[in-house]
Amino acid sequence: VAELKIIEDTDELTHVALSGRLDLAGVHDVELEFTAKTASRKRPTLVDLSQVEFLASLGMGMLVSVQRSLAAYKARLVLMAPSELVEQSLTAASLDKLIPIARDREHALELLSSR
Amino acid sequence: VSGHATRRLSLRNDSGELLRIHPQVRRFLEEESATAKAAYAVELALEEIVTNIIRHGLLGDAAREIAVELTADRDDLILRFADDGVAFDPREHEVEPPGLRSGGFGIGLVREFSRRMDYRREAGRNHLEVRIAR
């Protein structure tokens, strides 16, 4: 129900894309790999949400957990291009105050490099 | 006669049940011609409330069940939940700040996406009704 794709994996940046449903079953599918490919690399991280159809609180918890791990290493996490409904979920839970949301990759890179 | 079908589902105390009932929920949403936003809100309410009942209400007792009713009227899609777990009124639940994994902000999400929530405790059971604008 959920998948993870690695887009870019360099010393400067981790860029991954999540897709599908980030509900209980979807988080179960991707959480271990998502954490390994993002938090464990300790690099500035961009997560493309454009193909995520549904985001429940457990999925948000997974994003927050990675944000916290990265913050401990002074690395930032930025979310990119969520659908309108997924963005509404993020803002309803005030996650946008914790993790910046970018329109596109250019905007995301700007947010990752700003202070 | 309302002209709206009612679906009654019985879920075991197991989070895998959400996956099992998903096709029936999708059929209900199609039959009611739910908008994308209303469909999203219904699925969110089901996910968050059932997960919450399983995690906090039924205390791991595999024999217990959650009754879910999906129906509609002219204005709303309506979800009714009943369980015999620990008394819990989600309207009085303090929403936790983002970042906690306890599911505390899941209830907050349901509040944001629904038009109204009503709760009563009757004969040792929780009864929760969630109304989502069509």
XYZ file of C-alpha atoms in Angstrom:
249
model
C 0.000 0.000 0.000
C 2.979 2.337 0.408
C 6.336 2.492 -1.320
C 9.613 4.336 -1.043
C 11.802 5.366 -3.962
C 15.302 6.813 -3.669
C 15.704 9.756 -6.047
C 19.100 11.082 -4.955
C 21.542 9.864 -2.388
C 24.694 12.016 -2.183
C 26.911 13.512 0.527
C 24.932 16.752 0.239
C 21.370 15.548 -0.016
C 18.953 12.696 0.496
C 15.932 12.935 -1.810
C 13.282 10.239 -1.519
C 9.697 9.864 -2.733
C 6.907 8.191 -0.813
C 3.803 6.910 -2.560
C 0.514 5.240 -1.722
C -1.313 5.318 1.579
C 0.502 6.268 4.764
C -2.008 4.677 7.109
C -1.378 1.904 9.615
C -0.648 -0.708 6.922
C 1.370 1.677 4.748
C 3.571 2.843 7.603
C 4.183 -0.783 8.464
C 5.347 -1.321 4.858
C 7.849 1.528 4.612
C 8.857 2.783 8.052
C 12.025 0.742 8.561
C 13.375 1.451 5.089
C 12.300 5.104 5.210
C 14.141 5.642 8.500
C 17.222 3.798 7.251
C 17.384 5.812 4.011
C 16.741 9.199 5.634
C 17.419 9.590 9.375
C 20.341 7.181 9.407
C 22.129 9.127 6.632
C 22.107 12.368 8.680
C 21.990 14.562 5.561
C 19.590 17.350 4.577
C 16.544 15.442 3.405
C 13.799 16.112 0.908
C 10.705 13.906 0.936
C 8.466 14.062 -2.126
C 4.856 13.458 -1.049
C 3.241 14.134 -4.433
C 2.207 10.481 -4.884
C 0.941 10.003 -1.323
C -2.841 9.544 -1.515
C -3.644 9.427 2.177
C -1.811 10.494 5.325
C -2.989 9.431 8.775
C -1.479 10.348 12.142
C 0.806 7.294 12.142
C 2.347 8.466 8.869
C 2.832 11.901 10.373
C 4.467 10.294 13.384
C 6.930 8.583 11.042
C 7.817 11.930 9.422
C 8.223 13.627 12.795
C 10.426 10.848 14.091
C 12.791 11.304 11.114
C 12.694 15.101 11.512
C 13.779 14.750 15.144
C 16.594 12.338 14.342
C 17.902 14.619 11.599
C 17.618 17.714 13.803
C 19.897 16.056 16.352
C 22.585 16.134 13.618
C 21.671 19.665 12.500
C 20.236 18.328 9.259
C 16.888 19.550 7.970
C 13.873 17.751 6.600
C 11.609 19.342 3.993
C 8.377 17.878 2.590
C 7.573 18.503 -1.047
C 4.453 18.816 -3.200
C 1.748 17.146 -1.099
C -1.719 16.909 -2.669
C -4.277 19.404 -1.430
C -5.885 16.925 0.978
C -2.567 15.625 2.322
C -1.450 19.224 2.874
C -4.721 19.910 4.708
C -3.947 16.947 6.999
C -0.459 18.294 7.660
C -1.697 21.765 8.500
C -4.636 20.451 10.567
C -2.079 18.642 12.740
C 0.199 21.737 12.762
C 2.983 19.673 11.248
C 3.722 22.491 8.830
C 5.030 24.432 11.857
C 7.537 21.683 12.558
C 8.503 20.569 9.037
C 8.555 23.049 6.128
C 6.487 22.215 3.046
C 7.877 23.125 -0.376
C 6.018 23.526 -3.680
C 8.728 21.901 -5.785
C 12.364 20.779 -5.697
C 13.755 24.269 -6.264
C 11.748 25.654 -3.376
C 12.729 22.649 -1.230
C 16.445 23.181 -1.878
C 16.006 26.837 -0.967
C 14.377 25.857 2.338
C 17.051 23.264 3.065
C 19.846 25.786 2.593
C 18.202 28.738 4.400
C 18.828 29.410 8.072
C -37.343 6.369 3.613
C -33.947 8.091 3.368
C -32.781 6.388 0.175
C -29.363 5.968 1.713
C -28.008 2.506 2.372
C -26.600 1.651 5.784
C -23.606 -0.638 6.130
C -23.010 -2.392 9.428
C -19.524 -3.769 9.940
C -18.096 -5.696 12.831
C -14.354 -5.433 13.413
C -12.268 -7.711 15.578
C -9.815 -6.087 17.991
C -7.040 -6.207 15.397
C -5.659 -3.335 13.350
C -5.513 -5.588 10.244
C -9.301 -5.284 10.147
C -9.015 -1.785 8.667
C -7.510 -3.295 5.527
C -10.252 -5.948 5.376
C -13.128 -3.442 5.474
C -11.513 -0.975 3.051
C -13.305 -2.295 -0.095
C -16.694 -2.009 1.649
C -15.899 1.540 2.722
C -14.882 2.452 -0.859
C -18.165 0.995 -2.184
C -20.145 3.045 0.346
C -18.323 6.211 -0.708
C -18.956 5.492 -4.398
C -22.655 4.795 -3.811
C -22.989 8.061 -1.907
C -21.052 9.956 -4.625
C -18.786 11.347 -1.923
C -16.518 14.220 -2.916
C -12.773 13.588 -2.706
C -12.590 15.629 0.486
C -15.523 13.832 2.137
C -14.101 10.433 1.150
C -10.725 11.378 2.602
C -12.369 12.553 5.827
C -14.378 9.310 6.179
C -11.270 7.171 5.695
C -9.334 9.347 8.133
C -12.061 9.075 10.791
C -12.201 5.287 10.393
C -8.428 4.908 10.594
C -7.924 7.203 13.576
C -10.920 6.162 15.650
C -10.579 2.400 15.132
C -6.823 2.593 15.802
C -7.516 4.593 18.953
C -10.133 2.129 20.231
C -7.806 -0.828 19.575
C -4.773 0.813 21.185
C -6.366 2.431 24.179
C -9.890 1.122 24.656
C -9.930 -2.632 24.252
C -6.675 -3.354 26.042
C -5.524 -6.157 23.763
C -8.513 -8.406 24.437
C -8.852 -10.358 21.171
C -12.435 -11.439 21.908
C -13.824 -7.896 21.864
C -15.300 -6.215 18.817
C -15.956 -2.769 17.407
C -19.263 -2.114 15.656
C -19.108 0.400 12.820
C -22.097 1.760 10.932
C -21.760 3.806 7.754
C -24.787 5.756 6.625
C -25.772 9.121 5.200
C -28.459 11.745 5.107
C -29.021 14.704 2.831
C -26.218 16.774 4.377
C -23.694 14.362 5.854
C -21.879 11.067 5.632
C -22.295 9.521 9.074
C -20.024 7.084 10.909
C -21.176 5.427 14.122
C -18.778 3.490 16.339
C -19.684 1.347 19.346
C -17.361 -0.600 21.638
C -17.325 -1.882 25.193
C -13.847 -0.593 25.972
C -12.656 2.008 28.452
C -14.921 5.078 28.517
C -13.487 7.690 26.177
C -15.097 10.895 24.956
C -12.908 12.149 22.093
C -14.529 15.583 22.263
C -12.911 16.125 25.645
C -9.579 14.698 24.639
C -6.771 17.223 24.752
C -4.967 17.200 21.438
C -1.277 16.553 21.845
C 1.324 18.614 20.032
C 2.703 17.234 16.785
C 5.481 14.757 17.195
C 3.954 12.438 19.728
C 3.221 8.964 18.452
C 0.466 8.091 20.872
C -2.257 8.929 18.379
C -3.268 12.009 20.368
C -3.286 14.251 17.349
C -5.188 11.669 15.303
C -8.350 12.609 17.195
C -7.534 16.268 16.515
C -7.356 15.448 12.798
C -10.809 13.852 12.890
C -12.176 16.962 14.604
C -10.686 19.163 11.882
C -12.118 17.073 9.031
C -15.580 16.464 10.508
C -18.573 18.739 10.945
C -19.698 17.319 14.254
C -18.902 14.598 16.824
C -21.404 13.267 19.378
C -20.577 10.853 22.163
C -22.499 8.999 24.822
C -21.660 6.210 27.263
C -24.569 3.823 27.597
C -24.842 0.394 29.236
C -21.070 0.115 29.505
C -20.471 0.950 25.846
C -18.968 3.937 24.035
C -21.155 5.302 21.235
C -19.534 7.828 18.944
C -21.123 9.497 15.923
C -19.011 11.457 13.461
C -20.685 13.614 10.790
C -18.778 14.632 7.702
C -20.223 17.155 5.275
C -21.000 15.474 1.937
